[in-house]
CSV table of C-alpha atoms and ligand atoms in Angstrom, one decimal:
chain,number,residue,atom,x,y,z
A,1,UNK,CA,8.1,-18.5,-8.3
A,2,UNK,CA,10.0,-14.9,-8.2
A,3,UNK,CA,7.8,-11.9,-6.8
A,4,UNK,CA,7.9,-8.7,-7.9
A,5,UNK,CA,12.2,-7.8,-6.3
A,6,UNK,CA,10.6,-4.2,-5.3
A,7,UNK,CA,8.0,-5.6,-3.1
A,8,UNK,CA,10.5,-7.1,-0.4
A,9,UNK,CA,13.2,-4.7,-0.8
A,10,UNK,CA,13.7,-1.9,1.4
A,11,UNK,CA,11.6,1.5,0.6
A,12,UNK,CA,13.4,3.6,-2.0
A,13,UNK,CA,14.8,7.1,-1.4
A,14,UNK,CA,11.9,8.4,-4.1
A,15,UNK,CA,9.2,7.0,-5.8
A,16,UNK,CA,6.2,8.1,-7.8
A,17,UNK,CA,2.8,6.3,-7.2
A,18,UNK,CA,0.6,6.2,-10.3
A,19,UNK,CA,-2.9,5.0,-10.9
A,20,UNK,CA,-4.9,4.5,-14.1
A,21,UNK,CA,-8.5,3.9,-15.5
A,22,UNK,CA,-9.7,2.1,-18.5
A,23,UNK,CA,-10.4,4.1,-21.1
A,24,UNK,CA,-13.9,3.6,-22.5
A,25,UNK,CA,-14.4,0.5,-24.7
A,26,UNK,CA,-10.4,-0.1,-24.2
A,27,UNK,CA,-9.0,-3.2,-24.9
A,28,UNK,CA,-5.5,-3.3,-22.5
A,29,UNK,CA,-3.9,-6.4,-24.0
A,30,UNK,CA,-1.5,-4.7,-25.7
A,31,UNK,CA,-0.3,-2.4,-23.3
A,32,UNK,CA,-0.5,-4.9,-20.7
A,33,UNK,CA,2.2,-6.7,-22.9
A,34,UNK,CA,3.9,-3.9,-23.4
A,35,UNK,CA,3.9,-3.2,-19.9
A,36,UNK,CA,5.1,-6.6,-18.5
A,37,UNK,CA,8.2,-6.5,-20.8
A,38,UNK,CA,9.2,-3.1,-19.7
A,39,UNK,CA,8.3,-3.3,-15.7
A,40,UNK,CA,10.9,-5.3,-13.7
A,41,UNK,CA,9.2,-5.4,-10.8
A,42,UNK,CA,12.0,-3.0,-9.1
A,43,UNK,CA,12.3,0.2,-10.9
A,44,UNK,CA,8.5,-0.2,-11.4
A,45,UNK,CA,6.2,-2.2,-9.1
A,46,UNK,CA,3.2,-3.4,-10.7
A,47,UNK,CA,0.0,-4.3,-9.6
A,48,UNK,CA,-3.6,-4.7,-11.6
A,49,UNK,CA,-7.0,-3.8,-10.2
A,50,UNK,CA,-10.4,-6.2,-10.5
A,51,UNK,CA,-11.5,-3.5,-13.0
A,52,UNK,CA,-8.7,-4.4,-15.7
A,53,UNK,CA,-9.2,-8.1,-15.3
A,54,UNK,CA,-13.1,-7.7,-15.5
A,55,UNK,CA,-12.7,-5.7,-18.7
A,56,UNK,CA,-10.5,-8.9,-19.9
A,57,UNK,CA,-13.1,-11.4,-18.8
A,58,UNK,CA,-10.2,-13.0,-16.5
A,59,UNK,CA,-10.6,-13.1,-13.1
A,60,UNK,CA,-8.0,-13.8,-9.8
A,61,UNK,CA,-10.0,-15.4,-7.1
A,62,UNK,CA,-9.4,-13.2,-4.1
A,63,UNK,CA,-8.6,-10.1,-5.6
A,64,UNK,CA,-11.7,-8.2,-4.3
A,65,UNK,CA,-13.2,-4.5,-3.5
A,66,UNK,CA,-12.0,-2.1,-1.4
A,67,UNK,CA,-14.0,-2.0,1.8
A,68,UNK,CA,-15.9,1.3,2.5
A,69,UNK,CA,-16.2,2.2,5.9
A,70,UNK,CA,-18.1,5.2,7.4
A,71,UNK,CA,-18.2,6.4,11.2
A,72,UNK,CA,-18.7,9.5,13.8
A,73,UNK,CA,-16.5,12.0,12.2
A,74,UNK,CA,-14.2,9.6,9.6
A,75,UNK,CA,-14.9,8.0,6.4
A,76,UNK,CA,-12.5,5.1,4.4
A,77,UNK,CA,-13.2,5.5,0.9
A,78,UNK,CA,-13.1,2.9,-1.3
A,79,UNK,CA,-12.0,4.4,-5.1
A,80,UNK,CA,-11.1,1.6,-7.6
A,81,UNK,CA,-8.4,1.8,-10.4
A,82,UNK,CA,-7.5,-0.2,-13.2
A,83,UNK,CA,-3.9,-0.7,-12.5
A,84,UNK,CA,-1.3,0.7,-10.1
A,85,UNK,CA,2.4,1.6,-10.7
A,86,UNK,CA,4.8,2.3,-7.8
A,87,UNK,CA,7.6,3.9,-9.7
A,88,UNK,CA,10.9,3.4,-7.5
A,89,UNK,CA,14.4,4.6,-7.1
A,90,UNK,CA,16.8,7.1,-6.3
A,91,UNK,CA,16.9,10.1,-8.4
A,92,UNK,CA,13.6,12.1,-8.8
A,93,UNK,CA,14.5,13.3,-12.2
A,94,UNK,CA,14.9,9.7,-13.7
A,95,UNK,CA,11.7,8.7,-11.4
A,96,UNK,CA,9.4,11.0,-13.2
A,97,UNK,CA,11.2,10.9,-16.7
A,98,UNK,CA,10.2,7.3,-16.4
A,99,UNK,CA,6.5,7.6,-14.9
A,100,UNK,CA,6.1,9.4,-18.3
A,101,UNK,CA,7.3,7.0,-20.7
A,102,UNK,CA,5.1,4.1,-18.8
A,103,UNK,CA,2.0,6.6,-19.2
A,104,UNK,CA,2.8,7.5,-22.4
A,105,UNK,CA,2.8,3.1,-23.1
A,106,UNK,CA,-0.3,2.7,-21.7
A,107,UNK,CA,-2.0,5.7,-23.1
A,108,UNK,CA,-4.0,3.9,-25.8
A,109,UNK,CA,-6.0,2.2,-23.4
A,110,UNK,CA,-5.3,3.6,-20.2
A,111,UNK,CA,-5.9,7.3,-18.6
A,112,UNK,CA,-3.5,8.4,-15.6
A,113,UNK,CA,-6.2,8.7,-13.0
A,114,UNK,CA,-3.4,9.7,-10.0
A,115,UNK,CA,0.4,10.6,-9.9
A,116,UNK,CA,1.6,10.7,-6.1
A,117,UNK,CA,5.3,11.7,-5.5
A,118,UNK,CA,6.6,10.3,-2.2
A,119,UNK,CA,10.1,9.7,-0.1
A,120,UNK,CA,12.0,8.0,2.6
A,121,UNK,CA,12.0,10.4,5.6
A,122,UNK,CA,15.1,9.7,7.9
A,123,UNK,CA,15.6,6.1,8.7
A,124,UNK,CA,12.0,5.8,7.0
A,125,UNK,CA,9.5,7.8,10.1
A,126,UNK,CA,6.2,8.5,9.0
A,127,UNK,CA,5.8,12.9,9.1
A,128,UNK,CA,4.5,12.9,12.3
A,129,UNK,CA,8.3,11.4,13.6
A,130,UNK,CA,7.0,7.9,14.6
A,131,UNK,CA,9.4,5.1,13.1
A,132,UNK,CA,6.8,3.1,10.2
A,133,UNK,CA,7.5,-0.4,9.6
A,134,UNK,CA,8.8,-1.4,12.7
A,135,UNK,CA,6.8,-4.7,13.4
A,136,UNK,CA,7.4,-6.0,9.5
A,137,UNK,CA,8.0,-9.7,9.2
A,138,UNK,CA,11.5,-9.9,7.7
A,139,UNK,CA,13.4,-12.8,6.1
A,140,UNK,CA,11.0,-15.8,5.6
A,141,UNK,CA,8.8,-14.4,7.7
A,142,UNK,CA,7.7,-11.5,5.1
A,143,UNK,CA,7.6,-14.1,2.2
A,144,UNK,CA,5.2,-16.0,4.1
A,145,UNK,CA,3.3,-12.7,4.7
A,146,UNK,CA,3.5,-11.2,1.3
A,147,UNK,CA,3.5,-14.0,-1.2
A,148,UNK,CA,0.9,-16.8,-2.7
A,149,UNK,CA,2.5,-19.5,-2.3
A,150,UNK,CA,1.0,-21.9,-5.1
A,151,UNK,CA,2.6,-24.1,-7.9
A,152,UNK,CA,0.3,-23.1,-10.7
A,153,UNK,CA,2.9,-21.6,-13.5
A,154,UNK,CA,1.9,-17.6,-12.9
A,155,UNK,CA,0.1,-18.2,-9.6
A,156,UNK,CA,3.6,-18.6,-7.2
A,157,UNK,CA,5.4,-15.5,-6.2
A,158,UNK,CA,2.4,-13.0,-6.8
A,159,UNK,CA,1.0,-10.8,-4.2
A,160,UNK,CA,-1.7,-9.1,-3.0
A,161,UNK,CA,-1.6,-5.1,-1.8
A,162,UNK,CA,-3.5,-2.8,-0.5
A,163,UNK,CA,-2.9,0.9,-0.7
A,164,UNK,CA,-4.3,3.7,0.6
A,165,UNK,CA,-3.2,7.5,0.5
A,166,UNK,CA,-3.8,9.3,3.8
A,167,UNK,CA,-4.0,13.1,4.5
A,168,UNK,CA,-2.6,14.3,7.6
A,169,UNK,CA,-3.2,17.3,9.4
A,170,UNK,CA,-0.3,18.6,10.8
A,171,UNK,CA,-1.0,21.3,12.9
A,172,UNK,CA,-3.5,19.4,15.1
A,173,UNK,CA,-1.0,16.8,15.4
A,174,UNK,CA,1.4,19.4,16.7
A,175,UNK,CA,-1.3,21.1,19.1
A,176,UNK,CA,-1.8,17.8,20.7
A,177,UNK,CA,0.5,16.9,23.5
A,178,UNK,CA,3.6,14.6,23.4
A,179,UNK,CA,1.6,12.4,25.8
A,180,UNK,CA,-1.7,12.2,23.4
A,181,UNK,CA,0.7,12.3,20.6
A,182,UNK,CA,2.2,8.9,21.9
A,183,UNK,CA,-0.8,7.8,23.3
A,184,UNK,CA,-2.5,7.9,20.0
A,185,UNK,CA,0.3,5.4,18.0
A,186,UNK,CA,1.4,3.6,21.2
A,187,UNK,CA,4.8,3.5,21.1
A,188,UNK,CA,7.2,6.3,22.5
A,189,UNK,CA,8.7,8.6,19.6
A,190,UNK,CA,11.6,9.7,21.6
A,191,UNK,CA,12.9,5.3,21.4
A,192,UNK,CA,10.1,3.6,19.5
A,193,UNK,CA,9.5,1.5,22.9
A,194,UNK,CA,6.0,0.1,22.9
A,195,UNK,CA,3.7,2.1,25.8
A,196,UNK,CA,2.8,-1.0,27.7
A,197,UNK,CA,-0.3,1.4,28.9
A,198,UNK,CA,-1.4,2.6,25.9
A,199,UNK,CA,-5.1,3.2,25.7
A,200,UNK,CA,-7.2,0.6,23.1
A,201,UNK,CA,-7.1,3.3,20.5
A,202,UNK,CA,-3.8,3.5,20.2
A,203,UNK,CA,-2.9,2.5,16.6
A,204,UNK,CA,-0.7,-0.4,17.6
A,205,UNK,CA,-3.0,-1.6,19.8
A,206,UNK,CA,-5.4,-1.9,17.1
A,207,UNK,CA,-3.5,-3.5,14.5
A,208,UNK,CA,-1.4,-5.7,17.1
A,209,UNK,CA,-0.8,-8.5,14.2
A,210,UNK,CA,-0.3,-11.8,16.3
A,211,UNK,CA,-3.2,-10.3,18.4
A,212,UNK,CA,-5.8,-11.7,15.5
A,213,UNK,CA,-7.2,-15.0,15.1
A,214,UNK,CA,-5.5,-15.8,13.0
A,215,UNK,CA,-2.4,-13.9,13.1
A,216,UNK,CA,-2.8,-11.1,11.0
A,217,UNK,CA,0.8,-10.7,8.9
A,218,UNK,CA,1.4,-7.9,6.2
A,219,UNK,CA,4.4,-6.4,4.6
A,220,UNK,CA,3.9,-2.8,4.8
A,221,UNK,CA,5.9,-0.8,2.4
A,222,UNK,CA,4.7,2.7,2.9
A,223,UNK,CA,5.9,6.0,2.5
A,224,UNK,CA,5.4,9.4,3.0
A,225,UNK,CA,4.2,11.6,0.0
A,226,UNK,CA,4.0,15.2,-0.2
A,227,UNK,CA,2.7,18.0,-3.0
A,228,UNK,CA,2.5,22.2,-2.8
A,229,UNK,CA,-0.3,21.8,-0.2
A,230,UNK,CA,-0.6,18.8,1.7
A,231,UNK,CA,0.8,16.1,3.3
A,232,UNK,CA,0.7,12.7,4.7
A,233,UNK,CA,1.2,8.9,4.4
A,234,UNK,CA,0.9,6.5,1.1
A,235,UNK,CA,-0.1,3.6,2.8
A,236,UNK,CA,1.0,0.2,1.5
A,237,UNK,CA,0.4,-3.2,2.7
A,238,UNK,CA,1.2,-6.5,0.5
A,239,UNK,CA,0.0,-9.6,1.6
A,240,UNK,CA,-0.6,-13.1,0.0
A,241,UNK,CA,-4.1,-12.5,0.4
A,242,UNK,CA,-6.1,-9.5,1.3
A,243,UNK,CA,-7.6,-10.9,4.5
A,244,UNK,CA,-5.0,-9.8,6.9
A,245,UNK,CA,-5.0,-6.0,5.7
A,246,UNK,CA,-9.0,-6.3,6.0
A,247,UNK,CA,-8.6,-7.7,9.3
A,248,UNK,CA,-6.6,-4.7,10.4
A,249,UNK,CA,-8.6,-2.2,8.7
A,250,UNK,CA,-12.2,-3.1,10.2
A,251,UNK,CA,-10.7,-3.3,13.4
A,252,UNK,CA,-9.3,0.6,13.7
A,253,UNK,CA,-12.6,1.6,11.6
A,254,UNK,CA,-14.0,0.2,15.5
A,255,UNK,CA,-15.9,-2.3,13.5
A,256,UNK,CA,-15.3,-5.0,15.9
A,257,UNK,CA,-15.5,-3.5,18.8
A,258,UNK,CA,-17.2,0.4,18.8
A,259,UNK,CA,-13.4,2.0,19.2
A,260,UNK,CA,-11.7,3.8,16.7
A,261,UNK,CA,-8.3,4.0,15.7
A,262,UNK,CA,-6.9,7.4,16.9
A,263,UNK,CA,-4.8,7.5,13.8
A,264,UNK,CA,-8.0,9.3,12.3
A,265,UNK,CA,-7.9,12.5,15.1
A,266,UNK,CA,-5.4,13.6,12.7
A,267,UNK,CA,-5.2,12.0,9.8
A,268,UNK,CA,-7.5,10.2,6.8
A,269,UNK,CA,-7.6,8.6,4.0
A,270,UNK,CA,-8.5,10.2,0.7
A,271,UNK,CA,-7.9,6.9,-1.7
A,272,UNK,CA,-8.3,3.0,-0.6
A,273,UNK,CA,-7.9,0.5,-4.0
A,274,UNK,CA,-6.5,-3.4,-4.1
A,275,UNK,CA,-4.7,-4.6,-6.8
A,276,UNK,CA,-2.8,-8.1,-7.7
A,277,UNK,CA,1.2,-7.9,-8.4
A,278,UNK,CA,2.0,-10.7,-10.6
A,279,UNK,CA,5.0,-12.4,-10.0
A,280,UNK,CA,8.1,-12.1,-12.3
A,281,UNK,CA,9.4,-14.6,-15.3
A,282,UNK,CA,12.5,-14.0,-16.1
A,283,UNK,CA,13.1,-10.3,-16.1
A,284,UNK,CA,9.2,-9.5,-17.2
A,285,UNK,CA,5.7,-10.0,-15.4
A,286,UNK,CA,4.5,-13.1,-15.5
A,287,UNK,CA,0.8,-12.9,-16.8
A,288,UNK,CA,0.2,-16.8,-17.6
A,289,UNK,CA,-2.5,-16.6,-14.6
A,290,UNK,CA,-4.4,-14.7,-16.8
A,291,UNK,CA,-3.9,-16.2,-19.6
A,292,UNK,CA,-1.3,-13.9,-21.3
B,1,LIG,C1,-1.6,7.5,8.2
B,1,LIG,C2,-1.7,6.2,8.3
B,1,LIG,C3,-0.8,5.4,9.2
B,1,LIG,C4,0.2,5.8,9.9
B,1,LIG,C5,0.8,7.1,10.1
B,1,LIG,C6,0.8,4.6,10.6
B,1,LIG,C7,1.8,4.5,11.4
B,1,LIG,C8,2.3,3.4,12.1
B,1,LIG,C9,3.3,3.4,13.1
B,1,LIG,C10,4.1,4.6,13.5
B,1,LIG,C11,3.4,2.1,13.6
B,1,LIG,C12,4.4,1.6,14.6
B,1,LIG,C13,5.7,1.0,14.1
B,1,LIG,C14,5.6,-0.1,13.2
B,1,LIG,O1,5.5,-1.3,13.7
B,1,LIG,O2,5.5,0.1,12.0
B,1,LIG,C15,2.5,1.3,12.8
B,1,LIG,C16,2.3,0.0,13.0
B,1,LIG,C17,1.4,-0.8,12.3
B,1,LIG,N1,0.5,-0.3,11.4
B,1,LIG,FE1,0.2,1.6,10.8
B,1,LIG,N2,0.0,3.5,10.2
B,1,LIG,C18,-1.0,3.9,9.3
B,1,LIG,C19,-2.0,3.2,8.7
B,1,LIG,C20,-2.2,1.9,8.9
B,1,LIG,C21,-3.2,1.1,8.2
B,1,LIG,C22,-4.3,1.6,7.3
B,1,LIG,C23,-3.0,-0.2,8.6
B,1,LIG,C24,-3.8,-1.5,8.2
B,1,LIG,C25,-5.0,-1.5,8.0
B,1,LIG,C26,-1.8,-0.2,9.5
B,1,LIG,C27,-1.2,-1.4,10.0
B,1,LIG,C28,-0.2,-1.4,10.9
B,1,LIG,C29,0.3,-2.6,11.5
B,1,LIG,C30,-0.1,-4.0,11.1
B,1,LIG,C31,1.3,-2.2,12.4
B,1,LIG,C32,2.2,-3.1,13.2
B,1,LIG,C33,1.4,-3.6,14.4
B,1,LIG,C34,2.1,-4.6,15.3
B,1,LIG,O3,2.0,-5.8,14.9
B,1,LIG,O4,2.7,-4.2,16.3
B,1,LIG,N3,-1.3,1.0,9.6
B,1,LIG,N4,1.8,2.1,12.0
């Protein structure tokens, strides 16, 4: 039962996020082979969409959509892929070197459908300055979170994530004041201190994990990503199911209760896909739970 080593260790310095579609009639057996003998799970994180298995006739039982949610004045898309790589390390020129090799593997049956470069900022703050990752389970705690714990051979050790890319708009972040700023993540940038007053909206308020029934526990891994003209977050949340994650997101789309995360006054996500990381066997993927 070994996950994918990537998945619990700390964010790396750089990484490249990469997504892929099937390419018409494709059959991916191949370079799914191919793929779990060259990704170690560190370097390169793996995880396959519902759209790759479907194609394969093999299915992981709560692998599932994307939710889609729509509201006054922000939208959560919900845009499938076939299979996600989160290309990981230290030096950017090595990073995309090997991004190109792995698309150049797959490239018989598989188009790059989105190549996202992303870093650690400081002691990993989101762009807006706020410390991300804070509340993370750590130890056995974030294998609990993270991992299926099952002793099916290929089962054990796998994980579920969730990852969305978020746009943020920086200038209205900077026009708002420090209070609103604070107000709208609820904690205090300045120490990271929780704002015991902050409003319902406030993102932590929303997403408060023990404050689900039941608990809601992720291991969020994300980082932020920039190109020539934007900016923002690659969000990325593994979990040994996806339930948690949804739990979270309905609540700050004000699903449950009419109010709205405040995350979206300045920010929004343009991507939203789920995938399954198999665990490791060995120094490959393991892909016995689907038959491989
Ligand atoms: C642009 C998007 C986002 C930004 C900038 C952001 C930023 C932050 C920050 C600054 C914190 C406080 C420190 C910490 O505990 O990490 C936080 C907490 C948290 N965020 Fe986000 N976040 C984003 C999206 C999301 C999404 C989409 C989810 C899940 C659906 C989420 C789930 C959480 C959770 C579970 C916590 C910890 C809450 C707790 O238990 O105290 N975040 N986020």
């Amino acid at each position: 039962m070994t996950p994918q080593p990537g998945i619990l260790a700390p964010i790396p310095p750089h990484a490249r996020y990469l997504t892929f579609a099937l390419k018409p009639g494709a059959r991916p057996h191949p370079q799914l082979e191919a793929l779990a003998a060259a990704a170690d799970g560190d370097a390169c994180v793996v995880g396959l969409g519902a759209l790759l298995l479907f194609a394969m006739q093999k299915e992981i039982g709560v692998l599932r959509p994307f939710p889609h949610y729509r509201g006054e004045g922000f939208e959560v898309p919900s845009t499938p892929a076939a299979l996600w790589c989160w290309v990981r390390g230290e030096d950017r020129g090595e990073i995309l070197l090997r991004a190109r090799t792995i698309e150049k593997m797959l490239a018989p049956s598989l188009e790059t459908t989105g190549a996202v470069d992303a870093f650690k900022y400081g002691r990993g703050l989101d762009l807006t300055g706020y410390e991300d990752g804070t509340e993370n389970p750590k130890g056995k705690k974030a294998v609990a979170a993270a991992m299926v714990d099952d002793r099916r051979a290929g089962f054990g050790g796998a994980s579920f994530v969730a990852v969305q890319q978020w746009v943020h708009d920086l200038d209205r972040f900077a026009s708002l004041p420090r209070k609103a700023q604070d107000d709208a993540i609820g904690r205090r940038r300045s120490d990271n201190k929780e704002l015991a007053g902050a409003p319902a909206s406030a993102h932590v308020k929303r997403t408060a994990q023990e404050s689900f029934a039941p608990e809601a526990f992720v291991l969020r891994r994300s980082m932020p990503w920039a190109d020539a003209a934007r900016a923002g977050l690659m969000f990325v949340a593994f979990g040994r199911s996806l339930d948690a994650f949804d739990a979270q997101l309905k609540r700050m789309a004000g699903a449950d209760d009419g109010t709205v995360d405040a995350l979206f006054t300045f920010t929004r996500p343009v991507t939203g896909a789920n995938f399954w990381c198999p665990p490791l066997r060995g120094r490959r993927l393991d892909l016995r739970a689907i038959g491989l």
